[in-house]
Amino acid sequence: MTTPSRALLTSRLGGFGTTIFAEMSALAARTGAINLGQGFPDTDAPAEVLEAAVDAIRAGHNQYPPGPGIAALRAAIAAHQRRFYGIELDPDGEVLVTTGATEAIAAALLALCEPGDEVVTFEPYYDSYAACIALAGARRRPVTLRPPDYAIDPVALAAAFSPRTRLVLLNSPHNPTGKVFTREELELVADHCRERDVIAVTDEVYEHLVFDGREHVPLATLPGMAERTLTISSAGKTFSVTGWKIGWATGPRAVVSATQTAKQFLTFVSGAPFQHAIAHALALPDAYFDSFRAGLQAKRDRLCAGLEAAGLEVFRPAGTYFVTADIRPLGEDDGHAFCLSLPERARVVAVPTVVFYDDKEVGRPLVRFAFCKRDDVIDDAATRLASPSA
Ligand SMILES: Cc1ncc(COP(=O)(O)O)c(C=O)c1O
């Protein structure tokens, strides 16, 4: 085969190589290290949710489902938003089923941004945000979050807005920091959105992982925000089925409809049998959500203790299933180099947070570990980290 004479990858995707998760998971597989890099659980969904998927396949739900998603799932998503947050939605027009939250984010950005528009987001940011903003021809304007508390700096937030701001893309609970934005911080964001007539797109995939009695506040529940917020979430994290890729976007009819216009040309529709199973899962009793959260909170405590014992400075997360730590107490300051050498030194894989920052100085010494793993795996990783080879 001859090689094309010009660069193959579009300039819009320049700099976006393999995602750090794929790179680090490959490193874990190659070295046999414990993978605390990628955020996927090593336990399964509740048996009845798995059964519901098998039943749906056997019942013949194996062809293209309707474009916006099956009616039962759209009704279940609307019921979930009412049950947990008091948000009222019409399942016909205000709810869209997507192929994971990832597709909802991509479709929203492609549908809502003109080339040259600006998107205010918060760094460190989930890596698909930067890529999808670039694919849409828009520009990211990150507001930097810094440890230890990753609080929003009101001055930096105000400075990120301009007349070109089209939307704010906000993730709470936040990956990779584990930050759960407070109502006061969300009010600051909402003030700018209302004053400047800006749309908010929120990524709430960790909505059920909020610890120590804190509450998750959807931005859409703040005054004047329901009519300008597209709320995105997915089943992957909440039901430990990250491979099923069932997500959703909810909000004002016009914004949902615009997002659906882009979605129909990305995947058209999303996995039919899994939609049936997630309709079942969303109706699980409160006890499921409570014990899921309590279980992950205990794992957070377990890994944080292990990382502290290994000498890292740990920023205890309020939510998600990630914890970030500063490696400088170990006498190192380059998180990327640290993560590349960690599989050999300690047979553990972590992710360097710097890849999610434009401000490389802030992110440089930070490393992210996932704790959505079995207790014995967490303990094993902690032991290895506490006694690395030189
Ligand atoms: C913040 C955030 N958004 C979106 C996703 C992807 O969600 P999904 O698997 O539903 O596409 C992830 C997965 O790690 C995430 O951490």
mmCIF file of C-alpha atoms and ligand atoms in Angstrom, residues 100-102 105 126 129 171 175 203 205-206 234 237 245, ligand 1:
data_model
loop_
_atom_site.group_PDB
_atom_site.id
_atom_site.type_symbol
_atom_site.label_atom_id
_atom_site.label_comp_id
_atom_site.label_asym_id
_atom_site.label_seq_id
_atom_site.Cartn_x
_atom_site.Cartn_y
_atom_site.Cartn_z
ATOM 1 C CA GLY A 100 -23.298 6.589 26.538
ATOM 2 C CA ALA A 101 -22.769 10.051 27.941
ATOM 3 C CA THR A 102 -19.863 10.322 25.509
ATOM 4 C CA ILE A 105 -21.612 15.273 24.888
ATOM 5 C CA TYR A 126 -12.545 14.746 30.851
ATOM 6 C CA TYR A 129 -14.486 17.421 26.029
ATOM 7 C CA ASN A 171 -18.984 18.007 35.084
ATOM 8 C CA ASN A 175 -13.580 13.439 37.004
ATOM 9 C CA ASP A 203 -22.151 15.822 32.646
ATOM 10 C CA VAL A 205 -22.451 10.473 35.126
ATOM 11 C CA TYR A 206 -21.276 10.183 38.764
ATOM 12 C CA SER A 234 -25.516 7.463 31.778
ATOM 13 C CA LYS A 237 -21.159 4.129 36.334
ATOM 14 C CA LYS A 245 -23.017 2.473 26.609
HETATM 15 C C1 LIG B 1 -16.850 12.620 33.366
HETATM 16 C C2 LIG B 1 -17.220 11.529 32.441
HETATM 17 N N1 LIG B 1 -18.089 11.744 31.459
HETATM 18 C C3 LIG B 1 -18.456 10.781 30.607
HETATM 19 C C4 LIG B 1 -17.916 9.513 30.693
HETATM 20 C C5 LIG B 1 -18.308 8.467 29.707
HETATM 21 O O1 LIG B 1 -19.572 7.981 29.956
HETATM 22 P P1 LIG B 1 -20.170 6.844 29.032
HETATM 23 O O2 LIG B 1 -19.374 5.599 29.257
HETATM 24 O O3 LIG B 1 -21.576 6.744 29.475
HETATM 25 O O4 LIG B 1 -20.047 7.296 27.618
HETATM 26 C C6 LIG B 1 -16.987 9.234 31.698
HETATM 27 C C7 LIG B 1 -16.372 7.898 31.794
HETATM 28 O O5 LIG B 1 -15.365 7.693 32.418
HETATM 29 C C8 LIG B 1 -16.628 10.266 32.583
HETATM 30 O O6 LIG B 1 -15.743 10.048 33.556
#
